[in-house]
């Protein structure tokens, strides 16, 4: 994690750059098609549990993660499929997790609210509103102490900024000037409760002033604008300039979760936001810029559709998470060093412990 | 006293572990010297920090102040403010930061000033630290150490005196240890720092100033192993935390009356060393389970259940007896405070009564 790839420069990026445009569009389509497939599987009774879809919010996850370098980290939320995909996770183990397969990212133990590709720098989605914010800040402190140069991005919703966790973590990030970007995806509601009713300031971004770091509001449905703002925030974090609160204004098209009857918002409001489709908007910009052709766009759509179809088909065929294997040794799933494994001596798994000096003295006793 | 069970060790041995009953210092053997419990905790942290850059301490007033109970002492002077890090009064934030640090290559020790304030941080302890390894299918783990002083006896009343160990022990994914003496305070903490999982170390405020022989070297006390500091023939006291020294003192007094008691120090609540605990109960056939925490749904209820579910049940000569704190908050007035948690006299009385039943 010491070697960080160069973060892309904002100037090279955008609709006019065919490579960047194609990548960003593909990521947004992957998220959209993945979540549409999830929605469909759920409707057909083939998927269990509940889920929180981010359809309509794809530009936020995509623009932010595009501003990150390899080795940078994210912490995500209950509405985390998009963050996970944008940070480079594979669709197959994601879908396998949702379909309760052993080959899922969490081996069927986490489900939608805990999917993460840890190896790609995702510290985890979170079922607890605001739960990931202190964790991201702690990770940023670790990056600073270890001198890795990595930046940590923490995603959370507008509702989460009313949790104590947000305020405590924001303050820690500020006093320690940590390399963290706090990304609030403001989709106007925390479940049914609107941001206007839940806070007495006009924007989430201005809450940053209370902690002494910049707060920036940006059109969260404009992937280029998100990317530009995130790039600046990431550069500030990486150069030792401390945290930024980035508020990306967006909207979720679907209900909060599977139980939502949309009683708190109007059909007109939903239609109005659907007209501001982050994907269609970006496609129009790409065509305007002439960086990709209509055929290129079609190829991107086909690729995303095929990848998702393939992930569904292959995970359907994968073996289910097996309760027998699980029950044979539940402690092995719960602990990295399961119960009793210390009794014989050193921890069985990954001795995190003190380095050679202590081991040597341990032997000499 | 007579008991009809077989005794593997027929005579009451003196405290084998150099336990200190009350505050009388025991003799130190080679490689040991007598230091206080809080010095032992500090020594473990200092040795760990000297040996491994990844070990960092954070908490409220752990820096120049040296910790609310003086436990971190000179560590700030020795290792500096980056690694011995004062934090704002933000328990949720700092435990969460500890989780993030643990996920990102460090070995954080978070000190919570009073264990009562873990309430502020419960989300990060219970919903995050304890579950991340499991929920992520084993892809990550959280080598976090949470140190927090618990217990009553300091006149600090209801919000600064609780014994909350059962909450943590009831949460899958947390390891929970309660050192009852200086040597274990050092050895268990070193093991906790080694451990790849989150470990809650519940220290006891009354024990901080007690002393006992502690190895100079960083000798680990394994997590998952109970101790039997005293072996007797008539009954077995099973205790946690500060109750261990009270039981040892009670056992010494009982011996003068001809009652011979074993004392088991549970030491690690999770993982629980059923073999040692039940084995020691089997030897006498009488179990007195002693904890400071309230009786209702306390840790000793679990020990009683383990006895009831095992062959040990058939070896009992008398019903299991729990001696616990009352099911009340801890009151302020010293005489009231003493009245709600077991004292040495209470242990002696309960043991006498149990020894003649059956
Ligand atoms: C601590 C906590 N409180 C409540 C919930 C239930 N809940 C889940 S998501 C949610 C709304 C969160 O709103 P926001 O932070 O704006 O994120 P969004 O769902 O809009 O993406 C609520 C109330 C929870 N999971 N955790
Ligand atoms: Mg919201």
XYZ file of C-alpha atoms in Angstrom, chain A residues 35-327:
293
model
C -29.481 -2.934 -9.105
C -32.220 -3.379 -11.714
C -31.400 -7.081 -11.743
C -31.528 -7.164 -7.947
C -34.875 -5.377 -7.982
C -36.199 -7.854 -10.514
C -34.941 -10.918 -8.651
C -36.518 -9.576 -5.514
C -39.845 -8.949 -7.228
C -39.789 -12.510 -8.536
C -39.244 -13.846 -5.033
C -35.793 -15.106 -5.858
C -33.966 -12.833 -3.493
C -34.212 -12.783 0.244
C -33.990 -10.042 2.846
C -34.210 -6.395 2.018
C -32.126 -3.975 0.021
C -31.497 -0.337 -0.494
C -31.052 0.585 -4.120
C -29.106 3.580 -5.353
C -30.655 3.791 -8.811
C -30.565 7.475 -9.714
C -27.497 8.132 -7.534
C -24.879 6.443 -9.735
C -22.970 9.618 -10.597
C -22.053 10.271 -6.982
C -20.353 6.939 -6.319
C -18.789 6.932 -9.769
C -17.461 10.492 -9.726
C -16.011 10.163 -6.240
C -14.323 6.809 -6.783
C -12.914 7.996 -10.107
C -10.980 10.599 -8.136
C -9.268 7.928 -6.022
C -5.959 6.250 -6.640
C -5.161 2.610 -6.084
C -4.548 2.086 -2.391
C -7.111 4.693 -1.375
C -9.972 3.422 0.738
C -13.702 3.887 1.070
C -16.231 3.184 3.788
C -19.755 2.658 2.567
C -23.357 2.468 3.713
C -26.532 0.389 3.624
C -27.037 1.872 0.131
C -23.637 0.625 -0.893
C -23.828 -1.451 -4.088
C -22.813 1.552 -6.150
C -19.847 2.459 -3.966
C -18.668 -1.130 -4.037
C -18.901 -1.390 -7.830
C -17.316 2.013 -8.353
C -14.392 0.975 -6.127
C -13.753 -1.942 -8.425
C -15.545 -4.925 -6.907
C -16.523 -7.866 -9.113
C -20.184 -8.216 -9.909
C -20.132 -12.004 -9.563
C -19.286 -12.318 -5.836
C -21.562 -9.335 -5.174
C -24.520 -11.020 -6.823
C -23.554 -14.345 -5.274
C -23.687 -12.729 -1.842
C -27.172 -11.379 -2.474
C -28.254 -14.792 -3.701
C -26.990 -16.358 -0.451
C -24.131 -18.260 -2.032
C -20.947 -19.475 -0.412
C -18.982 -17.737 -3.152
C -20.424 -14.358 -2.161
C -18.065 -11.703 -0.860
C -19.242 -12.403 2.692
C -19.958 -16.131 2.213
C -23.616 -15.420 2.837
C -22.941 -13.928 6.258
C -23.343 -10.290 5.369
C -25.767 -9.818 2.505
C -26.587 -6.521 0.854
C -25.705 -4.332 3.821
C -22.199 -5.737 4.268
C -20.930 -6.449 0.787
C -17.381 -5.261 0.374
C -14.297 -6.126 -1.590
C -11.795 -5.496 1.168
C -8.877 -6.187 -1.139
C -10.005 -3.316 -3.367
C -9.941 -0.894 -0.446
C -13.540 -1.066 0.696
C -13.658 -1.003 4.506
C -17.215 -2.222 4.345
C -20.804 -1.253 3.793
C -22.692 -0.632 7.008
C -26.142 -1.452 8.315
C -25.849 1.243 10.951
C -26.595 4.775 9.814
C -23.403 6.771 10.430
C -21.554 3.673 11.649
C -18.831 3.876 9.036
C -17.845 7.483 9.646
C -15.702 7.040 12.772
C -14.203 3.931 11.191
C -13.185 5.857 8.090
C -11.676 8.560 10.262
C -9.717 5.947 12.219
C -8.496 4.443 8.994
C -7.394 7.908 7.875
C -5.512 8.307 11.159
C -3.800 4.994 10.463
C -2.860 6.189 6.952
C -1.389 9.337 8.437
C 0.543 7.547 11.201
C 1.823 4.907 8.803
C 2.655 7.494 6.164
C 0.985 5.534 3.376
C -0.182 8.614 1.491
C -3.588 6.999 1.053
C -6.839 8.920 1.323
C -10.024 7.542 2.857
C -13.439 8.461 1.490
C -16.449 7.960 3.699
C -19.870 7.775 2.075
C -23.006 8.401 4.114
C -26.483 9.815 3.648
C -28.036 13.122 4.633
C -29.805 11.340 7.493
C -26.495 10.169 8.919
C -25.405 13.755 9.545
C -27.903 13.861 12.399
C -26.128 11.007 14.154
C -23.630 11.759 16.895
C -21.174 9.522 15.070
C -20.965 12.053 12.231
C -20.243 14.960 14.545
C -17.718 13.150 16.709
C -15.913 11.785 13.685
C -15.925 15.108 11.817
C -14.358 16.778 14.810
C -11.674 14.098 15.136
C -10.895 14.390 11.437
C -10.541 18.136 11.834
C -8.397 18.312 14.970
C -6.048 15.677 13.595
C -6.175 17.080 10.022
C -6.737 13.640 8.580
C -6.645 12.567 4.937
C -10.349 11.888 4.721
C -13.160 13.067 2.451
C -16.617 12.921 3.979
C -19.082 12.406 1.148
C -22.692 13.052 2.068
C -25.027 11.751 -0.604
C -27.995 13.998 -0.052
C -30.964 12.274 -1.651
C -33.405 14.549 0.177
C -34.654 11.895 2.585
C -33.555 9.692 5.418
C -36.095 6.980 4.824
C -39.258 9.154 4.862
C -37.984 12.164 6.784
C -36.892 15.047 4.591
C -33.670 16.964 5.079
C -35.662 20.199 5.489
C -37.472 18.733 8.466
C -34.496 16.958 9.958
C -32.077 19.866 10.185
C -32.336 23.598 10.766
C -29.579 24.637 8.410
C -30.061 24.912 4.678
C -27.327 22.541 3.562
C -25.362 19.655 4.945
C -22.211 21.239 3.541
C -22.390 24.174 5.939
C -22.152 21.795 8.874
C -18.454 21.519 8.033
C -17.972 25.112 9.224
C -18.664 23.945 12.775
C -15.550 21.794 12.568
C -13.338 24.157 10.641
C -12.957 22.497 7.276
C -14.441 23.180 3.843
C -17.937 22.035 2.983
C -18.827 21.870 -0.687
C -22.182 21.221 -2.308
C -22.198 19.797 -5.784
C -24.721 18.460 -8.310
C -24.526 14.796 -7.433
C -26.158 13.749 -10.686
C -23.375 15.313 -12.742
C -20.550 12.816 -12.760
C -18.044 15.362 -14.059
C -18.923 17.892 -11.374
C -18.700 15.237 -8.669
C -15.373 14.092 -10.041
C -13.981 17.624 -10.108
C -15.083 18.399 -6.548
C -13.868 15.036 -5.273
C -10.537 15.466 -7.024
C -9.998 18.737 -5.234
C -11.020 17.270 -1.882
C -8.817 14.216 -2.376
C -5.865 16.421 -3.341
C -6.386 18.499 -0.210
C -6.531 15.369 1.924
C -3.466 13.834 0.300
C -1.380 16.950 0.643
C -2.029 17.232 4.368
C -4.760 19.855 4.045
C -7.224 17.840 6.091
C -10.819 16.817 5.564
C -13.527 18.091 3.259
C -17.246 17.571 3.508
C -18.625 17.007 0.031
C -22.402 17.099 -0.309
C -23.588 15.467 -3.510
C -27.190 16.430 -4.337
C -29.000 13.462 -5.770
C -32.180 11.432 -5.555
C -33.098 7.794 -5.187
C -35.659 6.708 -7.737
C -36.691 3.592 -5.884
C -38.175 3.332 -2.420
C -35.955 3.533 0.632
C -35.984 -0.246 0.944
C -38.356 -3.009 0.085
C -41.055 -1.817 2.486
C -41.419 1.723 1.086
C -44.867 2.784 -0.159
C -43.663 6.280 -1.132
C -46.216 8.003 1.103
C -43.894 10.902 1.917
C -43.171 12.145 -1.597
C -45.148 12.878 -4.708
C -45.135 11.125 -8.039
C -44.357 14.526 -9.605
C -41.258 14.906 -7.508
C -40.036 11.463 -8.482
C -40.762 12.129 -12.175
C -38.967 15.457 -12.033
C -35.828 13.858 -10.638
C -36.028 10.938 -13.038
C -35.852 13.476 -15.830
C -32.453 14.422 -14.421
C -31.023 10.972 -15.103
C -27.295 11.047 -14.374
C -26.615 8.432 -17.030
C -28.695 9.964 -19.819
C -27.279 13.391 -18.980
C -23.731 12.129 -19.232
C -24.425 10.297 -22.488
C -25.754 13.530 -23.965
C -22.587 15.317 -22.884
C -20.410 12.622 -24.392
C -22.208 12.834 -27.720
C -21.985 16.617 -27.598
C -18.267 16.401 -26.983
C -17.983 13.826 -29.741
C -15.622 11.675 -27.736
C -17.644 8.508 -28.233
C -20.115 7.494 -30.920
C -23.678 6.257 -30.565
C -22.311 2.784 -31.297
C -19.708 3.162 -28.558
C -22.437 4.013 -26.063
C -24.437 1.013 -27.184
C -21.364 -1.157 -26.692
C -20.989 0.137 -23.122
C -24.645 -0.643 -22.393
C -24.300 -4.114 -23.843
C -21.170 -4.786 -21.850
C -22.793 -3.770 -18.558
C -25.925 -5.775 -19.349
C -23.903 -8.859 -20.253
C -21.718 -8.617 -17.163
C -24.757 -8.423 -14.926
C -26.543 -11.252 -16.736
C -23.447 -13.356 -16.453
C -23.142 -12.583 -12.731
C -26.770 -13.597 -12.168
C -26.501 -16.759 -14.245
C -23.251 -17.909 -12.693
C -24.256 -17.126 -9.134
C -27.533 -18.976 -9.584
C -25.466 -22.063 -10.394
C -23.042 -21.595 -7.501
C -23.387 -23.667 -4.334
C -25.494 -22.155 -1.571
C -23.879 -21.049 1.676
C -23.932 -24.326 3.573
C -25.346 -24.368 7.094
C -23.642 -27.695 7.828
C -20.208 -26.317 7.113
C -21.083 -23.201 9.060
C -22.484 -25.035 12.071
